[in-house]
Coordinates of C-alpha atoms and ligand atoms in Angstrom, one line a residue:
M1 CA 105.1 94.3 76.8
R2 CA 106.2 97.9 76.5
N3 CA 105.1 99.2 79.9
A4 CA 106.2 96.2 81.9
K5 CA 109.6 97.1 83.0
V6 CA 109.9 98.6 86.5
L7 CA 108.2 97.5 89.7
R8 CA 108.6 100.1 92.5
I9 CA 108.3 98.4 95.8
S10 CA 107.4 100.7 98.7
V11 CA 108.3 98.7 101.9
T12 CA 106.9 101.2 104.4
D13 CA 104.9 104.4 104.7
R14 CA 107.0 105.6 107.6
C15 CA 109.5 108.3 107.1
D16 CA 111.9 110.0 109.5
L17 CA 111.7 113.3 107.5
R18 CA 108.7 115.5 107.1
C19 CA 109.4 117.3 103.9
I20 CA 107.1 120.3 103.6
Y21 CA 105.8 119.4 100.2
C22 CA 105.5 115.6 100.9
M23 CA 104.3 114.6 104.3
P24 CA 102.1 116.5 106.7
E25 CA 104.0 117.7 109.8
T26 CA 101.8 115.6 112.1
G27 CA 102.5 112.5 110.0
V28 CA 100.0 110.3 108.4
K29 CA 97.8 107.4 109.4
L30 CA 100.1 104.4 108.9
V31 CA 99.4 101.0 107.6
R32 CA 99.0 98.5 110.6
P33 CA 102.0 96.3 111.0
A34 CA 99.8 93.2 110.4
D35 CA 98.8 94.7 107.0
L36 CA 102.4 95.3 105.8
L37 CA 103.5 92.8 103.2
T38 CA 106.3 90.6 104.6
Y39 CA 109.5 90.3 102.7
E40 CA 108.5 86.8 101.7
E41 CA 105.2 88.2 100.3
I42 CA 107.1 90.9 98.4
E43 CA 109.4 88.3 97.0
T44 CA 106.4 86.3 95.7
V45 CA 104.9 89.4 94.1
A46 CA 108.3 90.3 92.6
R47 CA 108.7 86.8 91.1
A48 CA 105.3 87.0 89.6
A49 CA 106.0 90.5 88.2
M50 CA 109.1 89.1 86.5
E51 CA 107.0 86.3 85.0
A52 CA 104.7 89.1 83.7
G53 CA 107.5 91.0 82.1
V54 CA 109.0 93.2 84.8
R55 CA 112.8 93.4 84.6
R56 CA 113.8 96.0 87.1
F57 CA 113.0 96.7 90.8
R58 CA 113.3 99.9 92.8
I59 CA 112.9 99.8 96.6
T60 CA 111.3 102.9 98.0
G61 CA 109.0 104.1 100.8
G62 CA 108.2 106.1 103.0
E63 CA 111.8 105.8 103.9
P64 CA 112.9 102.3 103.0
L65 CA 115.9 102.3 105.4
V66 CA 113.6 102.7 108.4
R67 CA 112.2 99.2 107.8
R68 CA 114.3 96.7 109.8
G69 CA 116.5 94.1 108.0
L70 CA 116.0 95.6 104.5
E71 CA 119.1 93.6 103.4
A72 CA 117.1 90.4 103.6
L73 CA 114.6 91.8 101.0
V74 CA 117.5 93.0 98.8
Q75 CA 118.9 89.5 98.9
K76 CA 115.6 87.9 98.0
L77 CA 115.1 90.3 95.1
A78 CA 118.7 89.9 93.9
R79 CA 118.3 86.2 93.7
L80 CA 115.5 86.7 91.1
R81 CA 118.3 88.2 88.9
P82 CA 116.5 91.3 87.7
D83 CA 118.2 93.6 85.2
D84 CA 118.4 96.3 87.9
L85 CA 117.9 96.6 91.6
A86 CA 118.0 100.1 93.0
L87 CA 117.0 102.0 96.2
T88 CA 115.5 105.4 96.6
T89 CA 116.3 106.9 100.0
N90 CA 116.5 110.2 101.9
G91 CA 120.1 109.1 102.8
L92 CA 119.8 109.5 106.6
H93 CA 120.8 105.9 107.3
L94 CA 122.8 105.2 104.2
A95 CA 126.2 105.6 105.9
E96 CA 125.5 102.6 108.1
A97 CA 123.6 100.6 105.5
A98 CA 125.5 101.0 102.3
E99 CA 128.0 98.1 102.6
G100 CA 125.4 95.6 103.8
L101 CA 123.1 96.6 101.0
K102 CA 125.8 96.2 98.4
A103 CA 126.8 92.8 99.8
A104 CA 123.1 91.7 99.7
G105 CA 123.0 92.5 96.0
L106 CA 121.8 96.1 95.7
R107 CA 123.2 97.7 92.5
R108 CA 122.7 101.5 93.1
V109 CA 121.0 104.2 95.0
T110 CA 119.2 107.4 94.4
V111 CA 119.3 110.0 97.2
S112 CA 116.7 112.7 97.6
L113 CA 118.2 116.0 98.6
D114 CA 116.6 119.4 97.9
T115 CA 119.3 121.7 99.3
L116 CA 123.0 122.0 99.9
R117 CA 122.5 124.3 102.9
R118 CA 122.1 123.0 106.4
E119 CA 119.6 125.6 107.7
R120 CA 117.4 125.2 104.6
F121 CA 117.6 121.4 104.9
E122 CA 116.0 121.7 108.4
T123 CA 113.3 124.0 107.1
I124 CA 112.5 121.8 104.1
T125 CA 112.6 118.5 106.0
R126 CA 111.5 119.8 109.4
R127 CA 114.2 117.6 110.8
T128 CA 118.0 117.6 111.4
G129 CA 120.6 115.3 109.9
F130 CA 122.0 117.3 107.0
E131 CA 125.6 116.0 107.4
R132 CA 124.4 112.4 107.6
I133 CA 123.2 112.6 104.0
F134 CA 126.6 113.5 102.8
A135 CA 128.2 110.7 104.9
G136 CA 125.6 108.4 103.3
L137 CA 126.4 109.5 99.7
N138 CA 130.2 108.9 100.4
A139 CA 129.5 105.5 101.9
A140 CA 127.4 104.6 98.9
R141 CA 130.2 105.6 96.6
R142 CA 132.8 103.6 98.6
A143 CA 130.5 100.6 98.6
G144 CA 130.1 100.8 94.8
L145 CA 126.4 101.6 94.7
G146 CA 126.7 103.7 91.6
P147 CA 126.0 105.5 89.4
I148 CA 124.5 107.6 92.2
K149 CA 121.6 109.9 91.4
V150 CA 120.4 112.8 93.5
N151 CA 116.8 113.8 93.2
T152 CA 116.0 117.5 93.8
V153 CA 112.5 118.9 93.8
V154 CA 112.7 122.5 92.7
I155 CA 110.3 124.9 94.4
R156 CA 110.2 128.6 93.5
G157 CA 111.2 130.8 96.4
V158 CA 112.4 127.8 98.4
N159 CA 115.4 126.3 96.7
D160 CA 115.4 127.4 93.1
D161 CA 118.4 129.7 93.8
E162 CA 120.5 126.5 94.2
V163 CA 120.0 125.0 90.7
E164 CA 123.5 126.1 89.6
D165 CA 125.1 124.9 92.9
F166 CA 123.5 121.5 92.4
V167 CA 125.0 121.2 88.9
R168 CA 128.4 122.1 90.3
F169 CA 128.0 119.7 93.2
A170 CA 126.9 116.9 90.8
A171 CA 129.8 117.6 88.4
R172 CA 132.4 117.6 91.3
E173 CA 131.1 114.5 92.9
R174 CA 130.2 112.7 89.7
F175 CA 126.6 112.2 90.7
E176 CA 123.7 112.6 88.3
V177 CA 121.3 115.3 89.6
R178 CA 117.7 115.1 88.5
F179 CA 115.5 118.1 88.9
I180 CA 111.9 117.3 89.6
E181 CA 108.8 119.5 89.1
L182 CA 106.7 120.0 92.2
M183 CA 103.6 117.9 92.1
P184 CA 100.3 118.5 93.9
T185 CA 100.7 115.8 96.5
T186 CA 98.7 115.4 99.7
G187 CA 101.5 117.0 101.8
L188 CA 100.6 120.3 100.1
G189 CA 97.3 121.8 101.3
P190 CA 95.8 124.2 103.8
E191 CA 97.5 122.4 106.7
C192 CA 101.0 122.9 105.2
K193 CA 101.9 126.1 107.0
E194 CA 105.2 126.6 105.1
L195 CA 103.8 126.3 101.6
G196 CA 100.0 126.0 101.7
S197 CA 98.4 124.3 98.7
W198 CA 100.1 123.6 95.4
R199 CA 99.8 126.6 93.1
P200 CA 101.5 127.9 90.0
A201 CA 103.6 130.4 92.0
L202 CA 105.5 127.6 93.6
F203 CA 106.1 125.7 90.4
I204 CA 109.0 125.9 88.1
K205 CA 108.9 124.2 84.7
G206 CA 111.8 121.8 84.0
E207 CA 112.3 123.7 80.8
E208 CA 113.0 126.9 82.8
V209 CA 115.6 125.1 85.0
R210 CA 117.2 123.6 81.9
A211 CA 117.4 127.1 80.3
R212 CA 119.1 128.5 83.4
I213 CA 121.6 125.6 83.4
A214 CA 122.3 126.2 79.7
A215 CA 122.8 129.9 80.3
A216 CA 125.3 129.2 83.1
F217 CA 127.1 126.1 81.8
G218 CA 126.6 126.0 78.0
P219 CA 124.6 123.7 75.8
L220 CA 123.1 120.4 77.1
E221 CA 123.1 117.4 74.9
L222 CA 120.2 114.8 75.4
V223 CA 121.8 111.5 76.2
A224 CA 119.1 109.3 77.7
E225 CA 115.5 108.8 78.7
T226 CA 115.4 106.6 81.7
E227 CA 112.5 104.6 83.1
G228 CA 110.4 106.5 80.6
V229 CA 110.3 109.5 83.0
A230 CA 113.6 111.3 83.2
R231 CA 115.3 113.1 80.3
V232 CA 119.0 113.1 80.9
Y233 CA 121.4 115.6 79.4
Q234 CA 125.2 116.0 79.4
L235 CA 127.1 119.2 79.8
A236 CA 130.3 120.0 78.0
D237 CA 132.4 119.0 81.0
G238 CA 130.7 115.6 81.1
A239 CA 128.4 116.3 84.0
R240 CA 124.9 114.8 83.7
V241 CA 121.7 116.4 84.7
G242 CA 118.2 115.0 84.4
F243 CA 114.7 116.5 84.4
I244 CA 111.5 114.9 85.6
T245 CA 108.6 116.9 84.4
P246 CA 105.3 115.3 85.4
I247 CA 103.4 118.6 85.3
S248 CA 104.7 120.4 82.2
D249 CA 105.3 117.3 80.1
P250 CA 103.5 114.3 81.7
F251 CA 105.2 111.1 81.0
C252 CA 102.1 108.8 81.1
C253 CA 102.7 107.5 77.6
G254 CA 106.3 106.4 78.3
C255 CA 105.7 105.4 81.9
E256 CA 107.2 101.9 82.6
R257 CA 106.3 101.7 86.3
L258 CA 104.1 99.6 88.4
R259 CA 103.9 100.5 92.1
L260 CA 103.5 98.1 95.0
G261 CA 102.4 99.8 98.2
P262 CA 103.5 98.7 101.7
D263 CA 100.0 97.2 102.2
G264 CA 100.2 95.2 99.0
R265 CA 98.2 97.5 96.8
L266 CA 99.4 97.5 93.3
K267 CA 99.0 100.8 91.5
L268 CA 99.2 101.2 87.8
C269 CA 100.0 104.9 88.3
L270 CA 101.2 107.2 91.1
F271 CA 97.8 108.9 91.0
D272 CA 95.8 105.7 91.0
R273 CA 93.7 106.0 94.2
G274 CA 92.5 102.4 94.5
G275 CA 94.8 99.8 93.3
L276 CA 94.7 96.1 93.1
D277 CA 94.7 94.4 96.5
L278 CA 97.5 91.8 96.1
K279 CA 97.7 91.2 99.9
K280 CA 94.2 89.7 99.7
V281 CA 95.2 87.5 96.9
L282 CA 98.4 86.4 98.7
R283 CA 96.7 85.8 102.1
E284 CA 93.1 84.8 101.4
R285 CA 93.1 82.9 98.2
R286 CA 96.6 81.5 98.8
D287 CA 97.2 81.7 95.1
G288 CA 100.6 80.6 93.9
S289 CA 102.8 83.0 91.9
G290 CA 101.3 81.6 88.7
N291 CA 97.9 83.2 89.3
L292 CA 99.5 86.4 90.6
A293 CA 101.5 86.6 87.3
A294 CA 98.3 86.3 85.3
L295 CA 96.8 89.1 87.5
L296 CA 99.8 91.3 86.9
R297 CA 99.7 90.6 83.2
R298 CA 96.1 91.8 83.1
A299 CA 97.1 94.9 85.2
L300 CA 99.7 95.7 82.6
V301 CA 97.2 95.5 79.8
E302 CA 95.0 97.9 81.8
K303 CA 97.9 100.2 82.3
E304 CA 98.4 100.5 78.6
R305 CA 94.7 101.7 78.3
W306 CA 95.5 104.4 80.9
E307 CA 98.3 105.8 79.0
R308 CA 96.6 109.0 78.1
G309 CA 95.4 109.5 81.7
S310 CA 95.8 113.0 83.1
L311 CA 97.8 113.8 86.3
A312 CA 96.7 117.4 86.6
A313 CA 93.3 117.0 88.4
L314 CA 94.5 114.4 90.8
S315 CA 96.6 114.3 94.0
S316 CA 98.8 111.6 95.3
D317 CA 100.0 110.0 98.6
M318 CA 103.6 110.2 97.5
F319 CA 104.9 109.5 101.0
K320 CA 103.2 106.1 100.7
T321 CA 103.9 105.1 97.2
G322 CA 107.4 106.5 97.0
G323 CA 107.3 108.8 94.0
Ligands
SAM1 N1 112.2 108.4 101.4 C1 112.6 108.1 100.1 C2 113.3 109.4 99.5 O1 113.5 110.3 100.2 O2 113.8 109.3 98.3 C3 111.6 107.6 99.1 C4 110.2 108.2 99.1 S1 110.1 109.9 98.6 C5 108.4 110.2 98.7 C6 110.4 109.7 96.8 C7 110.6 111.0 96.1 O3 109.4 111.7 95.9 C8 111.5 112.0 96.7 O4 112.6 112.4 95.8 C9 110.7 113.2 97.0 O5 111.4 114.4 96.9 C10 109.6 113.1 95.9 N2 108.4 113.8 96.1 C11 107.6 113.8 97.2 N3 106.6 114.7 97.1 C12 106.8 115.3 95.9 C13 106.1 116.4 95.2 N4 105.0 117.0 95.8 N5 106.5 116.8 94.0 C14 107.6 116.2 93.5 N6 108.3 115.2 94.1 C15 107.9 114.8 95.3

């Protein structure tokens, strides 16, 4: 099944940053602890997902490293022997966690970082901790959690003057930086005093970023399309840069992702408002993973029907489903 490859598992909707484009400053109504899937329940869903054709897992959040004992989940998922097992994190707790995660079976990390300047970091995230991200990246490298990717959301007038710096940083450190177009998520709106609502003036096309990089560093050669969403290019010096362009070039048709929310809702798309309540299936019907697998298979067929769905008119709770 073409679209059956990645299950993104959001283990919590909590986050210790409040990025101005992502989570409202006052936080969000959180899932009740009793409604969070346990690690055992996540493992059951993951096993069923593999039976239904999923081959890769990515752990995300909220901020996944704020959920206690994450290594235990990593270990359970690693035992299922997926083709890939990755983690997306803001990096704040990575310095302490990297070795344990590696030992538990994690393969690699992606770290979200929108600026290389401390003051700006504090403006964008509304929190401190800038240096800890770099300590986290170094610890991840030492632990062997590579290739390491850095995700950077580019916002006009906020951090777009750092595109070239990010390319140099990625080349020097041998990270792959991936520039992401700003999406109209729920963090953006009248209550967001820094940015307000999503509007074209804040938005920069991936193509414009790519042209700027080509002007500064020379031609880019397309080398890969990953998870059906990122286009990755190589520069003459070997540095790799990726572009994720959900607005200017929606990737619905190539999307290979299913998303499991912290409350057990399975979403076929980041912008899927409802989702399939797997917690109910797990807790009320007490179905074994066989029935879950059948349900997931049906969900994947449904996803194929959605392929031409439009993102533009919708908004998403990115802080919950993990991007
Ligand atoms: N806390 C983890 C992290 O920082 O990577 C995982 C969750 S975070 C919501 C996942 C990714 O979504 C981050 O790279 C973040 O920058 C991105 N994201 C959140 N809101 C976004 C938006 N409005 N447009 C584009 N990307 C966004």
